[in-house]
Each structure stands twice: as C-alpha cells, then as structure tokens.
Amino acid sequence: MIEPDALAARLPRDFTIGVAMAATQIEGAVTEGGRGRSTWDTFAAQPGRIIDGTTPEITDDHFHRYREDVALMRELGVDAYRFSIAWPRIQPEGRGAANSAGIAFYDRLLDELLEAGISPVATLFHWDVPEPLQRAGGWMTRDTASRLADFAALAADAFGDRIDKWITLNEPTTVTLNGYALGIHAPGESLLFDALTTVHNQLLGHGLSVQALRARGVKGQVGVTNVHSPVVAAQRGFMNAQFAKVFDLVHNRIYADPVLLGRYPRFPLLARKEFRALRETDPADMAIIHQPLDFYGLNYYMPTRIAVGAPTEASTPDGDAEAMRDLPFHLAEWPEYPKTGFGWPISPEYLTASLRDYAARYGGSLPPVYITEGGASFADVVDSEGRVDDASRVSYLADHIAAALDASDEVDLRGYFVWTLLDNWEWAAGLTQRFGLVHVDFDSLVRTPKSSFRWLQRVQSSRKR
Ligand code: BGC
C-alpha cells in the first residue's frame, strides 16, 4: 500500500485534491424552499426503478446539515469541493426567474466553503432535469439546451463572483446511455441508438451554457465533465474490433471529439444507420459546441470489454437493462481484476491509459485536465468500536491517484476529486452502494469518518505547500 507521505511527495504543490458530490444524491428536502420536482423524483417514485425503493426525499439531508458536512471537508483538509446546483431548486418549473430560497441555500453553502478555505467547483447539470422540461421531452428536445443556458445565466448572476470552476454537464454519456438508451436511469427510456439525439442536445446545452457564463463575466474557469471508459475488444477478429469501436464512439468519442475538436468522429460503415441522429445535425451547431475551455473534467471508474454476440444476461455496471438483449454485442467480464461492491473491475492502469489516450488523440486541443471523479463502493460497516475500516478504498484511491500522476508527463493534470465525501443515494442502486470517505447511517444520519478519510487527511497534511 502507498503510504500517505509517499503519495503526498508525488503531488505537485498546486495539485488540487477535492471531494465531489451531487445535489440529488445528498440534499434531500425535495419539497422545501420552493424546489420543483425533477425527473429523478418522478422516476424514483415508479415501482421497481430503484433497487431498494428509496427516493431522493431524504438521502443525507445535506440541505439541513451542510454546515456539518463542510466542517468534515475542512477537517479532511481538501482543497476543493465539487457540488452541483440543483436545477429545480433554482428554476422549479425549468424556466423563468430564479427562486430566491434556492439561491439562498447555495449562498449559505458558498459562505461556509469560503470561510473554510475550500475552493467551490460547481456543476450545473448533474442529471436533475426539472420535471416540466422532462414532460416536454427532456434531452430529446433541442429546447432543453436553451433552458440549461438560461439556468447557467441565473447561476452566473447569483454565484459568479465566488465559484472558482464551473462544470456545465456531468457525464452526458451516462444520461444518454442509462437514461435514454437502456432505461436504467431517469427518465427510463429504452431507445437504444435512437437515444443519440440526446447527445447533440446536451452538447448544445454545454456550448450555450459556456457562452452564457462567459457573457455574464463569471470569475471562475469553465469546463465540462464526461466519464471515460477505455474500451477493448474481448477477442481478436474483425467484428470484435468493430463493436469495440462502436462502443468507444458511443461511450467516449461522440462527446469529447465535438467539444475538443469541433467535429463528430467518423462513423464506421457497419453502424452508419445507427448514428444517423448525429450525422444529420446542423453543422452550424458545432461552432456553439466547440467552445474554448479552461479545463476538461474526466471521471474514471473502469474500463469496458466488448464481445460479439447478444448478452445472455441483462446486467450492466449500473443495473439490469432488458434493452441490452437487443444488441449484437455484450459487455464482457474482467476476471483478472478484483472488484468493487458494485462489481466494477479495479484497474488503475486503465486510468493512466485513458489519460495517455487523451493526450495522443487531442494533443494541443486538450486543456488542463482534472479527474473530476474517482472512487469505489464497498460494503462498509461500523464495527463494535465505532470504526469503519475501509482498507480497500484506501488502496483504490492511492493506486488511482498514483496512476493518474503516472500520465502527467503527457497530460497537464491539475487535480483529482474523490467520489465521494458521504455515503449517498446512488441513483438506481438507492442506498445500497457506499462510496463515501464518511459512513452515513441512513436511519440516524450520523456521519462517521472511515479509515480512508483519515488516510486522505494524512496525505493532505503531509504535503509541502
Ligand atoms: C456519477 C455519480 C455517481 C458515480 C458512481 C458517476 O457516474 O457522476 O453521480 O454516483 O459515478 O456511480
């Protein structure tokens, strides 16, 4: 295991170590302060959608306990906190003037962070489409892109003087794949390749939001975050390689290429029909999508292995999806790697590979990079002495931060944000997957720092600044 001071010695002086969370997963208080409904409230209320039947209603009750949570961050000694601004708190109907009670909550949070010397990093869209916009089509509708830009402008007016970094979208890949293609996440559509319309609309939302933030003169830097999963073919052979390529396009490149290069990638002949939604977009949109960025955010959790043949089971990393069975390829296992509680392969070397791949593919078009999320779920328990020993998470984080640093000769890597501070509501997995540095008892809401919290605290305090 990498000792805290050994890792600390490898961290550049100004390298950001942060924690990341998202509104729906921690805030609760879904009807307080005039908050509107989000697509996730609706989705979670449908029977069978969330594995344990829980909803965003309470989660960590961070809306009321944010002071305690910022105090934990201060104790941990992190440099930055990446949070998301709940769209339905600011615009309960998804349009119109800002809801002052919603603004007031983030004002209080920002005051607390600045007082603690923690740099605020705000995500605008972490999946909580206001329900009225979802009813109008959500990301299948171009109008949602303009609505996001309006929200960005309101957030800029309210918080533009205090936020250090803005992230327009979190993981558009996951929204398209899990939300619209496979039906695992809200809004629960199973459109397979027809879901690709949501890619373009989200990217347009990104571009318009960057323009809106800059037009309002925000002092912070502006970027975007996607989740990258390096894709490999399970076996040799033409079809394995083709399907791996299609999955790489769908998961990674149809987002990163337009944002960083200003064009969609070339689509393989085999799947030209499937990518029609992206081949037929208005070329003028690319000028909006391809904005100069101050940084690029990359979330890394695991690689993907693709094999020819329809899946025999419907499972995906984030839950079961019957729609998977209609595909001519499937996600293959990684028997050579240990697994997280979610069953995800633990393979830090693919993080190094992802970063090197970005450097090779985007070269001078790649701005400074932050790993805006990385972490793992394990079945953590509080022992009889009140301790939570999560040695597996310590190794996971140490190995992944080190693996990211291994690529810093090729990529201008500026930071790593741990997903996540608190155990929280893990979307379709409800409260069953614990990712936190801090254990949360979901009955009493008592927070208990785990050994990974103490480990990261030692890393931070050993750094030479
Ligand atoms: C998301 C988080 C999520 C985490 C673990 C990312 O996909 O941005 O909201 O909790 O991964 O699944």
GROMACS .gro file of C-alpha atoms in nm, residues 69-459:
model
  391
   69ASP     CA    1  -2.056   1.844   0.603
   70VAL     CA    2  -1.837   2.143   0.522
   71ALA     CA    3  -1.681   2.105   0.867
   72LEU     CA    4  -1.593   1.746   0.770
   73MET     CA    5  -1.432   1.871   0.448
   74ARG     CA    6  -1.233   2.122   0.647
   75GLU     CA    7  -1.118   1.851   0.888
   76LEU     CA    8  -1.025   1.636   0.588
   77GLY     CA    9  -0.815   1.922   0.454
   78VAL     CA   10  -0.932   1.910   0.092
   79ASP     CA   11  -0.851   2.197  -0.142
   80ALA     CA   12  -1.180   2.198  -0.330
   81TYR     CA   13  -1.539   2.077  -0.320
   82ARG     CA   14  -1.724   1.988  -0.637
   83PHE     CA   15  -2.101   2.010  -0.580
   84SER     CA   16  -2.397   2.050  -0.812
   85ILE     CA   17  -2.654   2.328  -0.812
   86ALA     CA   18  -2.996   2.164  -0.822
   87TRP     CA   19  -3.168   2.298  -1.131
   88PRO     CA   20  -3.520   2.253  -0.983
   89ARG     CA   21  -3.418   2.449  -0.673
   90ILE     CA   22  -3.325   2.749  -0.884
   91GLN     CA   23  -3.596   2.709  -1.151
   92PRO     CA   24  -3.876   2.495  -1.009
   93GLU     CA   25  -4.055   2.494  -1.345
   94GLY     CA   26  -3.738   2.473  -1.552
   95ARG     CA   27  -3.782   2.826  -1.681
   96GLY     CA   28  -3.837   3.177  -1.555
   97ALA     CA   29  -3.688   3.384  -1.275
   98ALA     CA   30  -3.464   3.240  -1.004
   99ASN     CA   31  -3.627   3.107  -0.689
  100SER     CA   32  -3.474   3.316  -0.412
  101ALA     CA   33  -3.493   3.041  -0.146
  102GLY     CA   34  -3.295   2.815  -0.377
  103ILE     CA   35  -3.032   3.083  -0.436
  104ALA     CA   36  -3.016   3.143  -0.061
  105PHE     CA   37  -2.924   2.780   0.009
  106TYR     CA   38  -2.621   2.790  -0.223
  107ASP     CA   39  -2.526   3.134  -0.086
  108ARG     CA   40  -2.509   2.979   0.259
  109LEU     CA   41  -2.311   2.684   0.128
  110LEU     CA   42  -2.064   2.910  -0.054
  111ASP     CA   43  -2.016   3.128   0.254
  112GLU     CA   44  -1.938   2.819   0.457
  113LEU     CA   45  -1.691   2.686   0.198
  114LEU     CA   46  -1.508   3.015   0.156
  115GLU     CA   47  -1.488   3.057   0.530
  116ALA     CA   48  -1.330   2.709   0.547
  117GLY     CA   49  -1.081   2.795   0.271
  118ILE     CA   50  -1.227   2.537   0.032
  119SER     CA   51  -1.246   2.622  -0.336
  120PRO     CA   52  -1.601   2.588  -0.480
  121VAL     CA   53  -1.640   2.392  -0.803
  122ALA     CA   54  -1.999   2.391  -0.928
  123THR     CA   55  -2.164   2.152  -1.171
  124LEU     CA   56  -2.469   2.298  -1.341
  125PHE     CA   57  -2.628   1.982  -1.471
  126HIS     CA   58  -2.587   1.668  -1.264
  127TRP     CA   59  -2.892   1.492  -1.412
  128ASP     CA   60  -3.182   1.669  -1.238
  129VAL     CA   61  -3.391   1.792  -1.531
  130PRO     CA   62  -3.690   1.987  -1.392
  131GLU     CA   63  -3.997   1.770  -1.439
  132PRO     CA   64  -4.189   2.019  -1.661
  133LEU     CA   65  -3.897   2.014  -1.907
  134GLN     CA   66  -3.886   1.636  -1.893
  135ARG     CA   67  -4.255   1.620  -1.977
  136ALA     CA   68  -4.180   1.837  -2.280
  137GLY     CA   69  -3.924   1.578  -2.400
  138GLY     CA   70  -3.617   1.642  -2.182
  139TRP     CA   71  -3.292   1.599  -2.374
  140MET     CA   72  -3.475   1.458  -2.676
  141THR     CA   73  -3.583   1.819  -2.729
  142ARG     CA   74  -3.349   2.088  -2.854
  143ASP     CA   75  -3.523   2.348  -2.639
  144THR     CA   76  -3.376   2.190  -2.322
  145ALA     CA   77  -3.033   2.315  -2.435
  146SER     CA   78  -3.154   2.676  -2.429
  147ARG     CA   79  -3.325   2.620  -2.097
  148LEU     CA   80  -2.995   2.498  -1.947
  149ALA     CA   81  -2.822   2.811  -2.076
  150ASP     CA   82  -3.087   3.025  -1.904
  151PHE     CA   83  -3.022   2.838  -1.581
  152ALA     CA   84  -2.647   2.893  -1.631
  153ALA     CA   85  -2.707   3.267  -1.667
  154LEU     CA   86  -2.910   3.280  -1.344
  155ALA     CA   87  -2.642   3.083  -1.159
  156ALA     CA   88  -2.374   3.313  -1.301
  157ASP     CA   89  -2.559   3.621  -1.181
  158ALA     CA   90  -2.604   3.477  -0.834
  159PHE     CA   91  -2.273   3.298  -0.774
  160GLY     CA   92  -2.037   3.418  -1.048
  161ASP     CA   93  -1.827   3.619  -0.805
  162ARG     CA   94  -1.749   3.322  -0.579
  163ILE     CA   95  -1.728   2.999  -0.782
  164ASP     CA   96  -1.377   2.903  -0.895
  165LYS     CA   97  -1.472   2.644  -1.153
  166TRP     CA   98  -1.787   2.578  -1.349
  167ILE     CA   99  -1.874   2.241  -1.500
  168THR     CA  100  -2.160   2.265  -1.748
  169LEU     CA  101  -2.255   1.897  -1.772
  170ASN     CA  102  -2.174   1.590  -1.568
  171GLU     CA  103  -2.136   1.273  -1.772
  172PRO     CA  104  -2.360   1.329  -2.073
  173THR     CA  105  -2.266   0.970  -2.167
  174THR     CA  106  -2.444   0.832  -1.863
  175VAL     CA  107  -2.754   1.042  -1.925
  176THR     CA  108  -2.777   0.915  -2.283
  177LEU     CA  109  -2.686   0.552  -2.215
  178ASN     CA  110  -2.853   0.487  -1.882
  179GLY     CA  111  -3.136   0.739  -1.907
  180TYR     CA  112  -3.249   0.726  -2.269
  181ALA     CA  113  -3.093   0.417  -2.432
  182LEU     CA  114  -3.116   0.148  -2.164
  183GLY     CA  115  -3.386   0.265  -1.922
  184ILE     CA  116  -3.176   0.222  -1.606
  185HIS     CA  117  -3.179   0.589  -1.502
  186ALA     CA  118  -3.436   0.868  -1.526
  187PRO     CA  119  -3.630   0.924  -1.743
  188GLY     CA  120  -3.625   0.548  -1.803
  189GLU     CA  121  -3.641   0.538  -2.183
  190SER     CA  122  -3.508   0.235  -2.374
  191LEU     CA  123  -3.448   0.391  -2.715
  192LEU     CA  124  -3.111   0.226  -2.787
  193PHE     CA  125  -2.945   0.414  -3.076
  194ASP     CA  126  -3.241   0.649  -3.116
  195ALA     CA  127  -3.125   0.798  -2.786
  196LEU     CA  128  -2.832   0.962  -2.968
  197THR     CA  129  -3.045   1.272  -3.026
  198THR     CA  130  -2.981   1.348  -2.657
  199VAL     CA  131  -2.606   1.361  -2.721
  200HIS     CA  132  -2.631   1.653  -2.957
  201ASN     CA  133  -2.882   1.840  -2.744
  202GLN     CA  134  -2.671   1.802  -2.431
  203LEU     CA  135  -2.360   1.917  -2.617
  204LEU     CA  136  -2.552   2.215  -2.745
  205GLY     CA  137  -2.662   2.284  -2.386
  206HIS     CA  138  -2.295   2.273  -2.288
  207GLY     CA  139  -2.189   2.520  -2.558
  208LEU     CA  140  -2.473   2.762  -2.490
  209SER     CA  141  -2.404   2.747  -2.117
  210VAL     CA  142  -2.034   2.823  -2.166
  211GLN     CA  143  -2.139   3.125  -2.371
  212ALA     CA  144  -2.391   3.232  -2.106
  213LEU     CA  145  -2.138   3.203  -1.821
  214ARG     CA  146  -1.875   3.399  -2.011
  215ALA     CA  147  -2.125   3.663  -2.125
  216ARG     CA  148  -2.206   3.722  -1.758
  217GLY     CA  149  -1.837   3.763  -1.679
  218VAL     CA  150  -1.800   3.485  -1.420
  219LYS     CA  151  -1.465   3.499  -1.247
  220GLY     CA  152  -1.420   3.120  -1.244
  221GLN     CA  153  -1.284   2.887  -1.507
  222VAL     CA  154  -1.525   2.699  -1.731
  223GLY     CA  155  -1.516   2.334  -1.838
  224VAL     CA  156  -1.719   2.017  -1.880
  225THR     CA  157  -1.701   1.665  -1.737
  226ASN     CA  158  -1.751   1.333  -1.904
  227VAL     CA  159  -1.689   0.980  -1.786
  228HIS     CA  160  -1.425   0.798  -1.982
  229SER     CA  161  -1.410   0.423  -2.010
  230PRO     CA  162  -1.132   0.283  -2.225
  231VAL     CA  163  -1.282   0.014  -2.448
  232VAL     CA  164  -1.108  -0.307  -2.553
  233ALA     CA  165  -1.224  -0.600  -2.763
  234ALA     CA  166  -1.262  -0.928  -2.573
  235GLN     CA  167  -1.113  -1.129  -2.857
  236ARG     CA  168  -0.929  -1.079  -3.181
  237GLY     CA  169  -1.115  -1.061  -3.506
  238PHE     CA  170  -1.283  -0.803  -3.723
  239MET     CA  171  -1.628  -0.800  -3.565
  240ASN     CA  172  -1.494  -0.780  -3.210
  241ALA     CA  173  -1.284  -0.482  -3.312
  242GLN     CA  174  -1.578  -0.316  -3.490
  243PHE     CA  175  -1.815  -0.349  -3.197
  244ALA     CA  176  -1.547  -0.226  -2.956
  245LYS     CA  177  -1.505   0.073  -3.186
  246VAL     CA  178  -1.880   0.141  -3.189
  247PHE     CA  179  -1.890   0.127  -2.810
  248ASP     CA  180  -1.589   0.357  -2.781
  249LEU     CA  181  -1.771   0.605  -3.006
  250VAL     CA  182  -2.094   0.578  -2.810
  251HIS     CA  183  -1.932   0.599  -2.468
  252ASN     CA  184  -1.642   0.836  -2.524
  253ARG     CA  185  -1.572   0.998  -2.855
  254ILE     CA  186  -1.908   1.139  -2.965
  255TYR     CA  187  -1.877   1.375  -2.667
  256ALA     CA  188  -1.507   1.451  -2.644
  257ASP     CA  189  -1.444   1.497  -3.018
  258PRO     CA  190  -1.708   1.770  -3.073
  259VAL     CA  191  -1.614   1.953  -2.753
  260LEU     CA  192  -1.239   1.938  -2.810
  261LEU     CA  193  -1.203   1.911  -3.188
  262GLY     CA  194  -1.524   2.065  -3.317
  263ARG     CA  195  -1.648   1.762  -3.508
  264TYR     CA  196  -1.814   1.427  -3.465
  265PRO     CA  197  -1.588   1.129  -3.528
  266ARG     CA  198  -1.620   0.925  -3.847
  267PHE     CA  199  -1.879   0.657  -3.801
  268PRO     CA  200  -1.797   0.303  -3.915
  269LEU     CA  201  -1.992   0.176  -4.217
  270LEU     CA  202  -2.127  -0.105  -4.008
  271ALA     CA  203  -2.317   0.141  -3.787
  272ARG     CA  204  -2.382   0.439  -4.014
  273LYS     CA  205  -2.756   0.395  -3.983
  274GLU     CA  206  -2.740   0.381  -3.604
  275PHE     CA  207  -2.553   0.711  -3.586
  276ARG     CA  208  -2.796   0.892  -3.816
  277ALA     CA  209  -2.910   1.127  -3.539
  278LEU     CA  210  -2.555   1.265  -3.522
  279ARG     CA  211  -2.477   1.258  -3.894
  280GLU     CA  212  -2.776   1.478  -3.970
  281THR     CA  213  -2.717   1.760  -3.723
  282ASP     CA  214  -2.683   2.122  -3.831
  283PRO     CA  215  -2.309   2.192  -3.890
  284ALA     CA  216  -2.362   2.546  -3.753
  285ASP     CA  217  -2.421   2.392  -3.409
  286MET     CA  218  -2.058   2.280  -3.396
  287ALA     CA  219  -1.940   2.637  -3.356
  288ILE     CA  220  -2.151   2.660  -3.041
  289ILE     CA  221  -2.045   2.322  -2.905
  290HIS     CA  222  -1.674   2.377  -2.972
  291GLN     CA  223  -1.602   2.649  -2.716
  292PRO     CA  224  -1.253   2.715  -2.586
  293LEU     CA  225  -1.237   2.559  -2.238
  294ASP     CA  226  -1.024   2.641  -1.936
  295PHE     CA  227  -1.012   2.277  -1.829
  296TYR     CA  228  -1.151   1.936  -1.915
  297GLY     CA  229  -1.303   1.712  -1.649
  298LEU     CA  230  -1.267   1.339  -1.674
  299ASN     CA  231  -1.440   1.090  -1.447
  300TYR     CA  232  -1.279   0.749  -1.439
  301TYR     CA  233  -1.419   0.437  -1.279
  302MET     CA  234  -1.343   0.136  -1.500
  303PRO     CA  235  -1.260   0.005  -1.847
  304THR     CA  236  -1.509  -0.175  -2.074
  305ARG     CA  237  -1.455  -0.504  -2.258
  306ILE     CA  238  -1.678  -0.571  -2.558
  307ALA     CA  239  -1.753  -0.911  -2.710
  308VAL     CA  240  -1.954  -1.018  -3.015
  309GLY     CA  241  -2.292  -1.179  -2.950
  310ALA     CA  242  -2.613  -1.085  -2.774
  311PRO     CA  243  -2.584  -1.078  -2.397
  312THR     CA  244  -2.707  -1.383  -2.207
  313GLU     CA  245  -2.798  -1.162  -1.915
  314ALA     CA  246  -2.926  -0.808  -1.899
  315SER     CA  247  -2.678  -0.673  -1.645
  316THR     CA  248  -2.478  -0.355  -1.694
  317PRO     CA  249  -2.243  -0.179  -1.448
  318ASP     CA  250  -2.531   0.039  -1.326
  319GLY     CA  251  -2.818  -0.210  -1.318
  320ASP     CA  252  -3.013  -0.451  -1.535
  321ALA     CA  253  -3.137  -0.334  -1.875
  322GLU     CA  254  -3.358  -0.564  -2.081
  323ALA     CA  255  -3.285  -0.345  -2.385
  324MET     CA  256  -2.926  -0.476  -2.382
  325ARG     CA  257  -3.055  -0.810  -2.512
  326ASP     CA  258  -3.139  -0.648  -2.846
  327LEU     CA  259  -2.775  -0.561  -2.915
  328PRO     CA  260  -2.538  -0.777  -3.122
  329PHE     CA  261  -2.259  -0.736  -2.862
  330HIS     CA  262  -2.226  -0.751  -2.486
  331LEU     CA  263  -2.013  -0.626  -2.200
  332ALA     CA  264  -1.764  -0.899  -2.110
  333GLU     CA  265  -1.620  -0.975  -1.766
  334TRP     CA  266  -1.280  -0.876  -1.630
  335PRO     CA  267  -1.192  -1.190  -1.432
  336GLU     CA  268  -0.830  -1.081  -1.389
  337TYR     CA  269  -0.917  -0.780  -1.169
  338PRO     CA  270  -1.056  -0.751  -0.817
  339LYS     CA  271  -1.399  -0.590  -0.798
  340THR     CA  272  -1.572  -0.311  -0.608
  341GLY     CA  273  -1.900  -0.359  -0.423
  342PHE     CA  274  -2.079  -0.270  -0.745
  343GLY     CA  275  -1.884  -0.547  -0.922
  344TRP     CA  276  -1.676  -0.297  -1.118
  345PRO     CA  277  -1.322  -0.407  -1.211
  346ILE     CA  278  -1.048  -0.226  -1.019
  347SER     CA  279  -0.783  -0.136  -1.274
  348PRO     CA  280  -0.589   0.185  -1.214
  349GLU     CA  281  -0.364   0.115  -1.515
  350TYR     CA  282  -0.657   0.197  -1.740
  351LEU     CA  283  -0.674   0.542  -1.586
  352THR     CA  284  -0.315   0.602  -1.694
  353ALA     CA  285  -0.407   0.462  -2.035
  354SER     CA  286  -0.713   0.690  -2.061
  355LEU     CA  287  -0.506   0.998  -1.996
  356ARG     CA  288  -0.239   0.892  -2.244
  357ASP     CA  289  -0.512   0.822  -2.496
  358TYR     CA  290  -0.647   1.176  -2.448
  359ALA     CA  291  -0.302   1.324  -2.494
  360ALA     CA  292  -0.249   1.126  -2.814
  361ARG     CA  293  -0.591   1.196  -2.960
  362TYR     CA  294  -0.644   1.559  -2.866
  363GLY     CA  295  -0.288   1.688  -2.831
  364GLY     CA  296  -0.276   2.066  -2.827
  365SER     CA  297  -0.657   2.086  -2.824
  366LEU     CA  298  -0.669   1.938  -2.474
  367PRO     CA  299  -0.681   2.199  -2.198
  368PRO     CA  300  -0.557   2.120  -1.845
  369VAL     CA  301  -0.731   1.809  -1.709
  370TYR     CA  302  -0.890   1.736  -1.374
  371ILE     CA  303  -1.004   1.391  -1.272
  372THR     CA  304  -1.339   1.522  -1.153
  373GLU     CA  305  -1.447   1.187  -1.005
  374GLY     CA  306  -1.291   0.861  -0.899
  375GLY     CA  307  -1.382   0.624  -0.621
  376ALA     CA  308  -1.533   0.290  -0.530
  377SER     CA  309  -1.822   0.137  -0.339
  378PHE     CA  310  -1.766  -0.128  -0.077
  379ALA     CA  311  -1.991  -0.289   0.185
  380ASP     CA  312  -1.857  -0.077   0.471
  381VAL     CA  313  -1.978  -0.145   0.824
  382VAL     CA  314  -1.930   0.032   1.155
  383ASP     CA  315  -1.754  -0.209   1.394
  384SER     CA  316  -1.825  -0.254   1.763
  385GLU     CA  317  -1.577   0.022   1.846
  386GLY     CA  318  -1.748   0.265   1.613
  387ARG     CA  319  -1.481   0.244   1.343
  388VAL     CA  320  -1.517   0.183   0.972
  389ASP     CA  321  -1.212   0.013   0.830
  390ASP     CA  322  -1.223   0.053   0.452
  391ALA     CA  323  -0.873  -0.057   0.359
  392SER     CA  324  -0.994  -0.149   0.008
  393ARG     CA  325  -1.095   0.213  -0.057
  394VAL     CA  326  -0.758   0.338   0.071
  395SER     CA  327  -0.580   0.112  -0.180
  396TYR     CA  328  -0.822   0.208  -0.454
  397LEU     CA  329  -0.763   0.579  -0.406
  398ALA     CA  330  -0.389   0.554  -0.354
  399ASP     CA  331  -0.346   0.341  -0.665
  400HIS     CA  332  -0.571   0.557  -0.882
  401ILE     CA  333  -0.422   0.890  -0.778
  402ALA     CA  334  -0.076   0.743  -0.840
  403ALA     CA  335  -0.191   0.604  -1.177
  404ALA     CA  336  -0.320   0.946  -1.280
  405LEU     CA  337   0.011   1.104  -1.183
  406ASP     CA  338   0.190   0.845  -1.398
  407ALA     CA  339   0.041   1.014  -1.705
  408SER     CA  340   0.129   1.367  -1.605
  409ASP     CA  341   0.431   1.367  -1.835
  410GLU     CA  342   0.183   1.369  -2.124
  411VAL     CA  343  -0.121   1.546  -1.983
  412ASP     CA  344  -0.137   1.872  -1.791
  413LEU     CA  345  -0.307   1.709  -1.492
  414ARG     CA  346  -0.422   1.952  -1.226
  415GLY     CA  347  -0.625   1.758  -0.974
  416TYR     CA  348  -0.822   1.457  -0.851
  417PHE     CA  349  -1.166   1.470  -0.690
  418VAL     CA  350  -1.267   1.171  -0.479
  419TRP     CA  351  -1.616   1.039  -0.535
  420THR     CA  352  -1.735   1.095  -0.268
  421LEU     CA  353  -1.735   1.257   0.076
  422LEU     CA  354  -2.051   1.098   0.217
  423ASP     CA  355  -2.216   0.764   0.151
  424ASN     CA  356  -2.516   0.875  -0.050
  425TRP     CA  357  -2.807   0.791  -0.278
  426GLU     CA  358  -2.651   0.603  -0.564
  427TRP     CA  359  -2.921   0.659  -0.829
  428ALA     CA  360  -3.088   0.330  -0.935
  429ALA     CA  361  -2.887   0.148  -0.666
  430GLY     CA  362  -3.054   0.361  -0.398
  431LEU     CA  363  -2.873   0.344  -0.066
  432THR     CA  364  -2.711   0.006  -0.135
  433GLN     CA  365  -2.370   0.124  -0.263
  434ARG     CA  366  -2.144   0.311  -0.023
  435PHE     CA  367  -1.884   0.528  -0.198
  436GLY     CA  368  -1.805   0.772   0.084
  437LEU     CA  369  -1.496   0.862   0.284
  438VAL     CA  370  -1.756   0.914   0.556
  439HIS     CA  371  -2.005   0.647   0.656
  440VAL     CA  372  -2.365   0.762   0.689
  441ASP     CA  373  -2.620   0.574   0.897
  442PHE     CA  374  -2.929   0.633   0.684
  443ASP     CA  375  -3.165   0.600   0.984
  444SER     CA  376  -2.994   0.837   1.226
  445LEU     CA  377  -2.800   1.029   0.957
  446VAL     CA  378  -2.495   1.012   1.183
  447ARG     CA  379  -2.171   1.065   0.992
  448THR     CA  380  -1.865   0.852   1.081
  449PRO     CA  381  -1.534   0.916   0.904
  450LYS     CA  382  -1.388   0.591   0.767
  451SER     CA  383  -1.020   0.498   0.769
  452SER     CA  384  -0.997   0.628   0.409
  453PHE     CA  385  -1.092   0.972   0.544
  454ARG     CA  386  -0.802   0.955   0.794
  455TRP     CA  387  -0.570   0.836   0.520
  456LEU     CA  388  -0.657   1.122   0.283
  457GLN     CA  389  -0.631   1.364   0.573
  458ARG     CA  390  -0.272   1.242   0.629
  459VAL     CA  391  -0.193   1.276   0.259
   0.00000   0.00000   0.00000
